[in-house]
Short mmCIF file of C-alpha atoms and ligand atoms in Angstrom, two decimals:
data_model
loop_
_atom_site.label_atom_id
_atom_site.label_comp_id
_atom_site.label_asym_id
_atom_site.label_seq_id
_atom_site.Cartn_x
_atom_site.Cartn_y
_atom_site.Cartn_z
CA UNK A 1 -177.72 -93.75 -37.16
CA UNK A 2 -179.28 -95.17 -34.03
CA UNK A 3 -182.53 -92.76 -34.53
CA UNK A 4 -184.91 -91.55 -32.11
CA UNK A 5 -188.17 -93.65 -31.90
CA UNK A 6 -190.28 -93.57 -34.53
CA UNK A 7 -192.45 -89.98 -34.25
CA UNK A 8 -194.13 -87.69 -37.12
CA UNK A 9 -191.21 -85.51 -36.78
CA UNK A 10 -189.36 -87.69 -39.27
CA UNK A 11 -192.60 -88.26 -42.00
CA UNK A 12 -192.05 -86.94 -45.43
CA UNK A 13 -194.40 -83.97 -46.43
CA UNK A 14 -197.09 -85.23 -49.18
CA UNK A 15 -195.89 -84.53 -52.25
CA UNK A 16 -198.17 -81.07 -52.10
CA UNK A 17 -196.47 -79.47 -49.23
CA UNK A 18 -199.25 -80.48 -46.56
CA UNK A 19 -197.21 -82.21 -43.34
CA UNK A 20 -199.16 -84.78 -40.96
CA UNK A 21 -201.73 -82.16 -38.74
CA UNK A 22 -200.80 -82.69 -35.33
CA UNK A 23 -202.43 -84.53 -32.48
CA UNK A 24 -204.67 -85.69 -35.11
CA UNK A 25 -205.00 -89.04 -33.22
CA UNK A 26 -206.66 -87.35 -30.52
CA UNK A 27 -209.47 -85.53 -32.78
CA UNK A 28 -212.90 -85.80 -32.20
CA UNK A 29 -215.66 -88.50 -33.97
CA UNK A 30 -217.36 -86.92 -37.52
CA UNK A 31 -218.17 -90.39 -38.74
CA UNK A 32 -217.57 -94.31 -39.91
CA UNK A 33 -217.94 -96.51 -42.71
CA UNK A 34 -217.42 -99.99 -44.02
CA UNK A 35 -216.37 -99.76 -47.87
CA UNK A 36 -218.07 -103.26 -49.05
CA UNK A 37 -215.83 -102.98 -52.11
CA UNK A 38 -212.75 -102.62 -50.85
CA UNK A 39 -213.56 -104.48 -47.40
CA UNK A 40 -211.98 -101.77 -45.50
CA UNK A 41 -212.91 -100.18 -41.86
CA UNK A 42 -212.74 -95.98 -41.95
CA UNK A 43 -213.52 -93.57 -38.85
CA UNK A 44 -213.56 -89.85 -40.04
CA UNK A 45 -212.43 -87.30 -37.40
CA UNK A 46 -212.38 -83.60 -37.48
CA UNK A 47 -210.04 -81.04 -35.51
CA UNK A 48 -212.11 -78.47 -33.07
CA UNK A 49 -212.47 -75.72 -36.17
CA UNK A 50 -214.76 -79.06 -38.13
CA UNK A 51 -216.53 -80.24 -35.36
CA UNK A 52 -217.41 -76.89 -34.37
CA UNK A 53 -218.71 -76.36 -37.86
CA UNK A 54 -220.58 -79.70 -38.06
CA UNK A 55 -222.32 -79.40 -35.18
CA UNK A 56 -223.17 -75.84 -36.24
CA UNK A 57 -224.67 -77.13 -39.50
CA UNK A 58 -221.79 -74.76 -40.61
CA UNK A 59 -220.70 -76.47 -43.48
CA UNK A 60 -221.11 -75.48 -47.10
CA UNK A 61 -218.92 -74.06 -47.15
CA UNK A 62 -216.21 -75.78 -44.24
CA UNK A 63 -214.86 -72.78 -42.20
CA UNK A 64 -211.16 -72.33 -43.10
CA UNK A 65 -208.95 -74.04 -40.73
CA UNK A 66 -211.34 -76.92 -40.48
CA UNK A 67 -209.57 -80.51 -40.93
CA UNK A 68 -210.86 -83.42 -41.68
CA UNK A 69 -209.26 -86.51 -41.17
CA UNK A 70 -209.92 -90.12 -42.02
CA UNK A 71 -207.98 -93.43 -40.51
CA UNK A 72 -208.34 -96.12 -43.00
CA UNK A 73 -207.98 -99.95 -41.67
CA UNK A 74 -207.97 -103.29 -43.74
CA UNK A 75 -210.75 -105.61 -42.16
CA UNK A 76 -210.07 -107.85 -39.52
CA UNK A 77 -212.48 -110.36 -37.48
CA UNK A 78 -212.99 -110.48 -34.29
CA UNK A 79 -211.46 -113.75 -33.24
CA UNK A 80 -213.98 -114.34 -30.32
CA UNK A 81 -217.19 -112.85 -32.20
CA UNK A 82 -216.82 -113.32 -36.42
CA UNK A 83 -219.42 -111.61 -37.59
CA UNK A 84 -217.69 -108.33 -36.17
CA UNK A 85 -215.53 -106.68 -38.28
CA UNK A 86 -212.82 -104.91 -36.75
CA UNK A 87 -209.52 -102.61 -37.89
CA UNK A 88 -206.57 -104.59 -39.07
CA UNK A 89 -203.78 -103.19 -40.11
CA UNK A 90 -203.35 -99.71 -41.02
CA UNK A 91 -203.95 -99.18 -44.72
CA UNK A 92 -203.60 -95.45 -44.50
CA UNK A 93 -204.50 -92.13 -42.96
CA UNK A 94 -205.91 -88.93 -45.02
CA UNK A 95 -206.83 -85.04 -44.70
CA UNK A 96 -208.93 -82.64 -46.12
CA UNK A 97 -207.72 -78.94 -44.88
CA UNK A 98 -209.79 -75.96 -45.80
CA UNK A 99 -208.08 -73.28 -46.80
CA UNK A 100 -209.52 -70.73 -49.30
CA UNK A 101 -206.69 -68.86 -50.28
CA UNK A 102 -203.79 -71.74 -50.25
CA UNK A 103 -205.18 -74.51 -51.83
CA UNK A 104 -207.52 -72.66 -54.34
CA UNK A 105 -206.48 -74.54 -56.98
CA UNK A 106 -207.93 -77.94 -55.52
CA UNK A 107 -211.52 -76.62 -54.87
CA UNK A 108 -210.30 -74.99 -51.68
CA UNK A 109 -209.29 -77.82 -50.37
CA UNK A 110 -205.70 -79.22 -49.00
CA UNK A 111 -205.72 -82.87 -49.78
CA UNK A 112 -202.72 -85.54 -48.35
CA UNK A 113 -202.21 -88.83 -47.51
CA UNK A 114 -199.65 -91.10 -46.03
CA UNK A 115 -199.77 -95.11 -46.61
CA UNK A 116 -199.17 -97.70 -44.03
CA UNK A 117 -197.56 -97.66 -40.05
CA UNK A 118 -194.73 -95.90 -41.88
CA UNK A 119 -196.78 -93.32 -43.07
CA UNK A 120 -195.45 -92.98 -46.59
CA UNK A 121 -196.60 -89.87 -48.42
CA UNK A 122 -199.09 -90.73 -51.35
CA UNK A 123 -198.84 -89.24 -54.68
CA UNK A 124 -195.61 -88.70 -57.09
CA UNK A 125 -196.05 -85.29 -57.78
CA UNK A 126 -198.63 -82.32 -56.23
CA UNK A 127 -200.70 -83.44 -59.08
CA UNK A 128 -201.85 -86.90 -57.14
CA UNK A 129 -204.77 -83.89 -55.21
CA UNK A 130 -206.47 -84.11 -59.20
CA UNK A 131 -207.17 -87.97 -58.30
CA UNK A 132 -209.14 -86.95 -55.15
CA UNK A 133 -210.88 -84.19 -56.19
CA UNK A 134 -212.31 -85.98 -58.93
CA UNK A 135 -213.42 -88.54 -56.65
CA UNK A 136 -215.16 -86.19 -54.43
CA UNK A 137 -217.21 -84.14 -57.47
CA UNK A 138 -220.24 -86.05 -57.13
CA UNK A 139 -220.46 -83.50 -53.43
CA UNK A 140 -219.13 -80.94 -55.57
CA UNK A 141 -222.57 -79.65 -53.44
CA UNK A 142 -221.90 -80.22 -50.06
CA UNK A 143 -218.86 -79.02 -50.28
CA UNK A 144 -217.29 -82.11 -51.56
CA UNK A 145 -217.53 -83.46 -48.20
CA UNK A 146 -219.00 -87.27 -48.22
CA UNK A 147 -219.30 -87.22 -44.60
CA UNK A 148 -222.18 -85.80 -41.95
CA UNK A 149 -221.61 -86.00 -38.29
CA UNK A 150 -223.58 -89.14 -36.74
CA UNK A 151 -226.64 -88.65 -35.02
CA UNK A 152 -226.09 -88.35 -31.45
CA UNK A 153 -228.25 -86.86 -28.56
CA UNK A 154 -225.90 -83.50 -27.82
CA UNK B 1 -244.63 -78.36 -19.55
CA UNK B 2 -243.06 -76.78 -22.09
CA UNK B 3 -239.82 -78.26 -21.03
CA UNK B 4 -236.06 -76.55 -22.17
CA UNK B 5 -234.56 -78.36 -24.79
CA UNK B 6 -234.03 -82.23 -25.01
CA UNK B 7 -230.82 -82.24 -22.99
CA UNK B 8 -229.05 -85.47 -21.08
CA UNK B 9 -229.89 -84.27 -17.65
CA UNK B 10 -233.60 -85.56 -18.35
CA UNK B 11 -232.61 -88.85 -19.01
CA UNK B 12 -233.55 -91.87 -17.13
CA UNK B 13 -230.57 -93.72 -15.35
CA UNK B 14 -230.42 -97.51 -16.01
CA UNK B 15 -232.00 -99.66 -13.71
CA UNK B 16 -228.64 -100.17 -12.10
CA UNK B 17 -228.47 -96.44 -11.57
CA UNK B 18 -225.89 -95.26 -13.72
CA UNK B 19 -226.63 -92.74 -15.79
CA UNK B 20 -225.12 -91.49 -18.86
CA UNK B 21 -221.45 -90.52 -18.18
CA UNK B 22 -220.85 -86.58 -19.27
CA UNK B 23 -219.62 -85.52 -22.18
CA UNK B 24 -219.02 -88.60 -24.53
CA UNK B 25 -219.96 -87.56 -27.17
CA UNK B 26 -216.31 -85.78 -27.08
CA UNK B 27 -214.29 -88.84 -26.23
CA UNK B 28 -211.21 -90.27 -28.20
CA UNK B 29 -211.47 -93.04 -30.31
CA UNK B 30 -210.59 -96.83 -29.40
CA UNK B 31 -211.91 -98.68 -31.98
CA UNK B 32 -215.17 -99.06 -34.76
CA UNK B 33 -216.72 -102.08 -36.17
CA UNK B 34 -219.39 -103.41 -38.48
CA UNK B 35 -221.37 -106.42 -37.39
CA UNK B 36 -222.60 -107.86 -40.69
CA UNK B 37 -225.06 -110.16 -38.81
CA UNK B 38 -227.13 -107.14 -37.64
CA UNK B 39 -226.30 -104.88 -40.17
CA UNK B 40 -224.78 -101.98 -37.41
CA UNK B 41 -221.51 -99.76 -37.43
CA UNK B 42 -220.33 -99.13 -34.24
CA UNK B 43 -217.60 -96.24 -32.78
CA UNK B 44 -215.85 -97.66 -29.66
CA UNK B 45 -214.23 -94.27 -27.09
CA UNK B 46 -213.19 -94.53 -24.53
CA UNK B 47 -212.46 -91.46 -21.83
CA UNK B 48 -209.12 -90.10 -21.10
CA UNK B 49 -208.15 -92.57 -18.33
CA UNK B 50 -208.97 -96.02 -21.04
CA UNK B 51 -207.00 -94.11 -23.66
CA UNK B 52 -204.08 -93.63 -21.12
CA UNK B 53 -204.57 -97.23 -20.10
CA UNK B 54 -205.05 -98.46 -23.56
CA UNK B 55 -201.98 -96.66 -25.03
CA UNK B 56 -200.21 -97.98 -21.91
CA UNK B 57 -201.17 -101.28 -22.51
CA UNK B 58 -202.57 -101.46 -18.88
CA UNK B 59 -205.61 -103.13 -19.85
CA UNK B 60 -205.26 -106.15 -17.70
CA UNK B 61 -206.88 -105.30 -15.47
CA UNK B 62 -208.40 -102.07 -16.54
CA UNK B 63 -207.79 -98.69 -13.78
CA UNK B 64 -210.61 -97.94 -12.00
CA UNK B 65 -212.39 -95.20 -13.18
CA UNK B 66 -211.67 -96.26 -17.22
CA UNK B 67 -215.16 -95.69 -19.21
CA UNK B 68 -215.74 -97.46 -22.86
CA UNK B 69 -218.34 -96.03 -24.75
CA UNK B 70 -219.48 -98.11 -27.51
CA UNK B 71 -222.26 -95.98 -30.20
CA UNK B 72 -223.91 -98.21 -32.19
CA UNK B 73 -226.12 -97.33 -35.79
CA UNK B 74 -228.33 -99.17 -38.34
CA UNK B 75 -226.08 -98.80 -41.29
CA UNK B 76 -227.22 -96.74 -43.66
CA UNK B 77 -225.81 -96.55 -47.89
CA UNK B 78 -224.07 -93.05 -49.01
CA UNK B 79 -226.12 -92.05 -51.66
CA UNK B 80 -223.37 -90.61 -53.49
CA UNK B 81 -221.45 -93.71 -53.24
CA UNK B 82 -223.23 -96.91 -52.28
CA UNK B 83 -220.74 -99.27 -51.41
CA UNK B 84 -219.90 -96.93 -48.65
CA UNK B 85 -222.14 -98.55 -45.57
CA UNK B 86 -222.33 -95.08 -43.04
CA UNK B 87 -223.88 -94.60 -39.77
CA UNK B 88 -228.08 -94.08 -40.40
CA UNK B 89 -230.75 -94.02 -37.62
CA UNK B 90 -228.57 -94.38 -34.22
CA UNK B 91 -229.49 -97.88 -32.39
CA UNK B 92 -228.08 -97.13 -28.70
CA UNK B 93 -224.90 -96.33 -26.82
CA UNK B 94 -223.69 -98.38 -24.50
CA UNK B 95 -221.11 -98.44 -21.67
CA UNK B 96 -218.61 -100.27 -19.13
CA UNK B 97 -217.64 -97.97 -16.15
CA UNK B 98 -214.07 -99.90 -14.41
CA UNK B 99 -214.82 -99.82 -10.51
CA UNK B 100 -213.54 -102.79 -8.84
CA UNK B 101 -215.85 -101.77 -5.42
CA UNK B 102 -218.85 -100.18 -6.77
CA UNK B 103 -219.35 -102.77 -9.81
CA UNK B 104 -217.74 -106.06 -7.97
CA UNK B 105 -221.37 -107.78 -8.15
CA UNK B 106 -220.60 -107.60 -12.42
CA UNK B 107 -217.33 -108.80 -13.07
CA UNK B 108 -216.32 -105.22 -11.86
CA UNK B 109 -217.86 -103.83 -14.66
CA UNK B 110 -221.13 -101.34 -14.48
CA UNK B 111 -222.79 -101.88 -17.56
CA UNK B 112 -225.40 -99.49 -19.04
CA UNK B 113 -227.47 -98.95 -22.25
CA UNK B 114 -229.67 -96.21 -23.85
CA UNK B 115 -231.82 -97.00 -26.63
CA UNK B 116 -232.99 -94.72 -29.74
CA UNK B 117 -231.84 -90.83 -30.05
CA UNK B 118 -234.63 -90.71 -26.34
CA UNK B 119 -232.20 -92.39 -24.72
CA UNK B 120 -234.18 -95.01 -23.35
CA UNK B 121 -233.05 -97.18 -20.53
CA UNK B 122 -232.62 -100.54 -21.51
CA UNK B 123 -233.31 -103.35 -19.47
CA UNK B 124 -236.30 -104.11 -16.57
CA UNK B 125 -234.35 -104.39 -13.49
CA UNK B 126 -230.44 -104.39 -12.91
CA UNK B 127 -230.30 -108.26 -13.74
CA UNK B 128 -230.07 -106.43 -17.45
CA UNK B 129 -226.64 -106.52 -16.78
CA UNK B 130 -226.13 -110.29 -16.51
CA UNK B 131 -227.26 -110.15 -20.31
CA UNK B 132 -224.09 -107.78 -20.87
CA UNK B 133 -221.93 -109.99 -18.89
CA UNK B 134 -222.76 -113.48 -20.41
CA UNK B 135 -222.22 -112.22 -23.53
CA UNK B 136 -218.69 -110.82 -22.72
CA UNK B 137 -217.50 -114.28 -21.12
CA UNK B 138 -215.75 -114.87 -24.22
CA UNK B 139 -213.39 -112.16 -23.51
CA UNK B 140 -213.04 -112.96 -20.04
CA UNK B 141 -209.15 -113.34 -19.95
CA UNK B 142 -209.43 -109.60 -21.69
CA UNK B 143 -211.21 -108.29 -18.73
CA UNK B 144 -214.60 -108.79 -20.26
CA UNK B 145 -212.94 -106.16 -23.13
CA UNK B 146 -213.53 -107.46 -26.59
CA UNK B 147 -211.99 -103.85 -28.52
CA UNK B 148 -208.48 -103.11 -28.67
CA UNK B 149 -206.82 -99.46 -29.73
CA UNK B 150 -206.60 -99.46 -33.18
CA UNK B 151 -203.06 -99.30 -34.74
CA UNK B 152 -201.80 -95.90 -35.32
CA UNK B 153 -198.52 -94.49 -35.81
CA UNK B 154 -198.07 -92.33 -32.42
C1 HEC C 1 -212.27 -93.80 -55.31
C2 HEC C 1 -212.90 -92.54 -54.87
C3 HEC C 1 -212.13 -91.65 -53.97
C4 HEC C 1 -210.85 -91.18 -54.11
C5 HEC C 1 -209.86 -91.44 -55.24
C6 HEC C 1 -210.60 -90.33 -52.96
N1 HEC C 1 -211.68 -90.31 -52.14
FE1 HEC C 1 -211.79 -89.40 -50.32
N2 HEC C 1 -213.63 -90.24 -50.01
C7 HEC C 1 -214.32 -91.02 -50.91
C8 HEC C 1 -215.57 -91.44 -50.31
C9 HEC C 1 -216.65 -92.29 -50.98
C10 HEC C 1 -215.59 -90.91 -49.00
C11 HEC C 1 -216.68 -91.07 -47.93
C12 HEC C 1 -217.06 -92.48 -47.55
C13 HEC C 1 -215.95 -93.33 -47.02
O1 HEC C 1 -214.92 -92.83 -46.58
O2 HEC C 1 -216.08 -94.54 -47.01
C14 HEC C 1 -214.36 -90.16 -48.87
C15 HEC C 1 -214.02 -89.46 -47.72
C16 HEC C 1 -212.84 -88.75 -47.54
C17 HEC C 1 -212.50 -87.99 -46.35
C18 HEC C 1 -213.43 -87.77 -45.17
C19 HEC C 1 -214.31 -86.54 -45.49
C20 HEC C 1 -215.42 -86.87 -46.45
O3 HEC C 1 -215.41 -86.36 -47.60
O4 HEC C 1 -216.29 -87.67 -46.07
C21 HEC C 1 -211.26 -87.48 -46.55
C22 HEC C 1 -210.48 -86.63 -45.57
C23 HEC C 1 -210.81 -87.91 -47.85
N3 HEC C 1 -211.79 -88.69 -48.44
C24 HEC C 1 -209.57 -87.58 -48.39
C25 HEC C 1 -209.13 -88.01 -49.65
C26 HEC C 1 -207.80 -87.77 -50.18
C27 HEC C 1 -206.71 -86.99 -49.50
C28 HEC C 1 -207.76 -88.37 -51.41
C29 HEC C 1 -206.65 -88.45 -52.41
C30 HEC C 1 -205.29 -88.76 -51.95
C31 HEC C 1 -209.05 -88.98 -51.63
N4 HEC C 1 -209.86 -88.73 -50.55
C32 HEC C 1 -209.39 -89.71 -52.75
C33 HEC C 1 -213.91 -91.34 -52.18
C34 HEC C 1 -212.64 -91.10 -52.71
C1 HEC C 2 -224.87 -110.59 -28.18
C2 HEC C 2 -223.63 -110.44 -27.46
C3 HEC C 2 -223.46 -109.21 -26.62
C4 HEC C 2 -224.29 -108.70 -25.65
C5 HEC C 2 -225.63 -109.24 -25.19
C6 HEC C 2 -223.64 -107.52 -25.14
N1 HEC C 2 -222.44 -107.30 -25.77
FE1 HEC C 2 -221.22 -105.70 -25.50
N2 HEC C 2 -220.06 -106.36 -27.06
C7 HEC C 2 -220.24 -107.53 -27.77
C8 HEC C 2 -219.21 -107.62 -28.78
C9 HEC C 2 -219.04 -108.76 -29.77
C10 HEC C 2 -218.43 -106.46 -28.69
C11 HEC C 2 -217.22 -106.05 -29.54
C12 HEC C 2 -217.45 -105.97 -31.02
C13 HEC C 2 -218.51 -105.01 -31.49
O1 HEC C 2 -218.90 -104.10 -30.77
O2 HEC C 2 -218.99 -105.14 -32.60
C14 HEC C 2 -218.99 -105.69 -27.58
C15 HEC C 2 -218.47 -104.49 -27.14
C16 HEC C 2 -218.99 -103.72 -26.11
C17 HEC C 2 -218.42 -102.48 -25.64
C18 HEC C 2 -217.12 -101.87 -26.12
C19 HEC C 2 -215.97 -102.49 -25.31
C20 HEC C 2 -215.63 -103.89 -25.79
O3 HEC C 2 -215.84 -104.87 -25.02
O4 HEC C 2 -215.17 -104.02 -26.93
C21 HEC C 2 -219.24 -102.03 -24.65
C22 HEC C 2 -219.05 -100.75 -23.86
C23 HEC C 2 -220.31 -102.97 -24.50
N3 HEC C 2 -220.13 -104.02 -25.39
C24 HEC C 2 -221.34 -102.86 -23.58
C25 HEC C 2 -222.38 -103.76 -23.43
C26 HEC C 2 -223.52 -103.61 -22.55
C27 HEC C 2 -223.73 -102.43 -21.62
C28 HEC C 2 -224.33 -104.69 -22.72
C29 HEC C 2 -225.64 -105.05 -22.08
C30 HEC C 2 -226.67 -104.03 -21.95
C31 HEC C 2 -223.69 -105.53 -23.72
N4 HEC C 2 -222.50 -104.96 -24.11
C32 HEC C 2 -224.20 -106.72 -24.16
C33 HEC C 2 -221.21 -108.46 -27.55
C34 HEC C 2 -222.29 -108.30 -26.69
#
């Protein structure tokens, strides 16, 4: 089967349901961060519905339809300038989709992730969404949202 | 003068003359990095004619009329989770406006920076900009461009 070229259209649904969110490469900037630990490069974007919210200060609770996204990269070094670190390869790509009423039973949140350029979904069964809401309890208070938006003059 | 709010429109232009190009704050992403040596993250966007470009691959030369935006902040720790370095106090933002007439004096670059969340002109008179230049030499056979899009399945 010579297939069409690779698109979303043919990514498997995490194991919860939840499908890629569209045109989420084109979302505007929430945030950044360098994870020391695991030496990877992240950039946290939200759809219109988040930013609106986060510029609002609207955001404990999220508004529903507000999705977060963050774009995950192994480091890399800029070959002209080393002390920068830059993305590398794609390690993987990640949601958060507020929803009160569908996804009540993860805090009221819709959690997903795909691994890698092939965008594998993460997780064997729905069940994989208990490994991420445990990591976000300690913001149990805001939310359990890690991320504020930047500072920026607006 | 009890002024209206802090708003773009009062600040200065560079000594060059540009002044802060509209609505960045909104513009897709290109790239983020985190330059250990000065302890900064930094969000690279660019506006819709460098993403076209960039996606393209028609970054050699760059279209006239392609803006980068790099925003650069003091890293900060999450308190929740300190391995996590995040964007803290913001340092500047910085750009390079494509116009092969206007900018032909600077490798056909304008270059401009703002300093702090004032937005602060950087630089006493428009030799600022050789500063900006010298330092991009490396990347000369880039078009002065040291970011690349970062890999994402599209
Ligand atoms: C090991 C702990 C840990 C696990 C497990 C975890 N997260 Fe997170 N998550 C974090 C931290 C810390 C941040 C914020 C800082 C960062 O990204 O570097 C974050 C941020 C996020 C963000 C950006 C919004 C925010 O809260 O700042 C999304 C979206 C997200 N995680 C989704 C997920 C999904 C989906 C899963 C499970 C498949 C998951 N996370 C599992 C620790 C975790
Ligand atoms: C000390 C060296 C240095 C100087 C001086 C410098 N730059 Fe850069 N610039 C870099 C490096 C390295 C990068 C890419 C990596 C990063 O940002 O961490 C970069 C990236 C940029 C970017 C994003 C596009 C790209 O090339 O990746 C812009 C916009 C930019 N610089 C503008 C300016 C302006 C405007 C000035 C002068 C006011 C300036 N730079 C001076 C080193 C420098």
């Amino acid at each position: 089967f010579a297939g069409p070229a690779f698109g979303e259209s043919q990514v498997k649904p995490a194991p919860n349901g939840i499908t890629v969110p569209d045109g989420y490469q084109d979302w505007r900037l929430i945030s950044s961060s360098y994870r020391e630990d695991n030496k990877t490069l992240r950039v946290i974007l939200g759809n219109d519905k988040a930013i609106e919210a986060a510029l609002a200060g609207q955001t404990n609770p999220w508004p529903d339809g507000a999705i977060i996204g963050k774009l995950v990269w192994k480091e890399d070094r800029h070959p002209q300038w080393p002390s920068a670190i830059i993305p590398g390869e794609l390690s993987h790509i990640e949601f958060m989709i507020k929803d009160q009423e569908k996804y009540a039973d993860t805090v009221n949140w819709g959690f997903a992730r795909w691994v890698g350029m092939e965008l594998t979904p993460y997780g064997e069964s729905a069940d994989f969404a208990k490994e991420c809401v445990n990591c976000h309890i300690p913001v149990k208070d805001k939310d359990y949202v890690f991320s504020k938006i930047s500072p920026l003059p607006r």
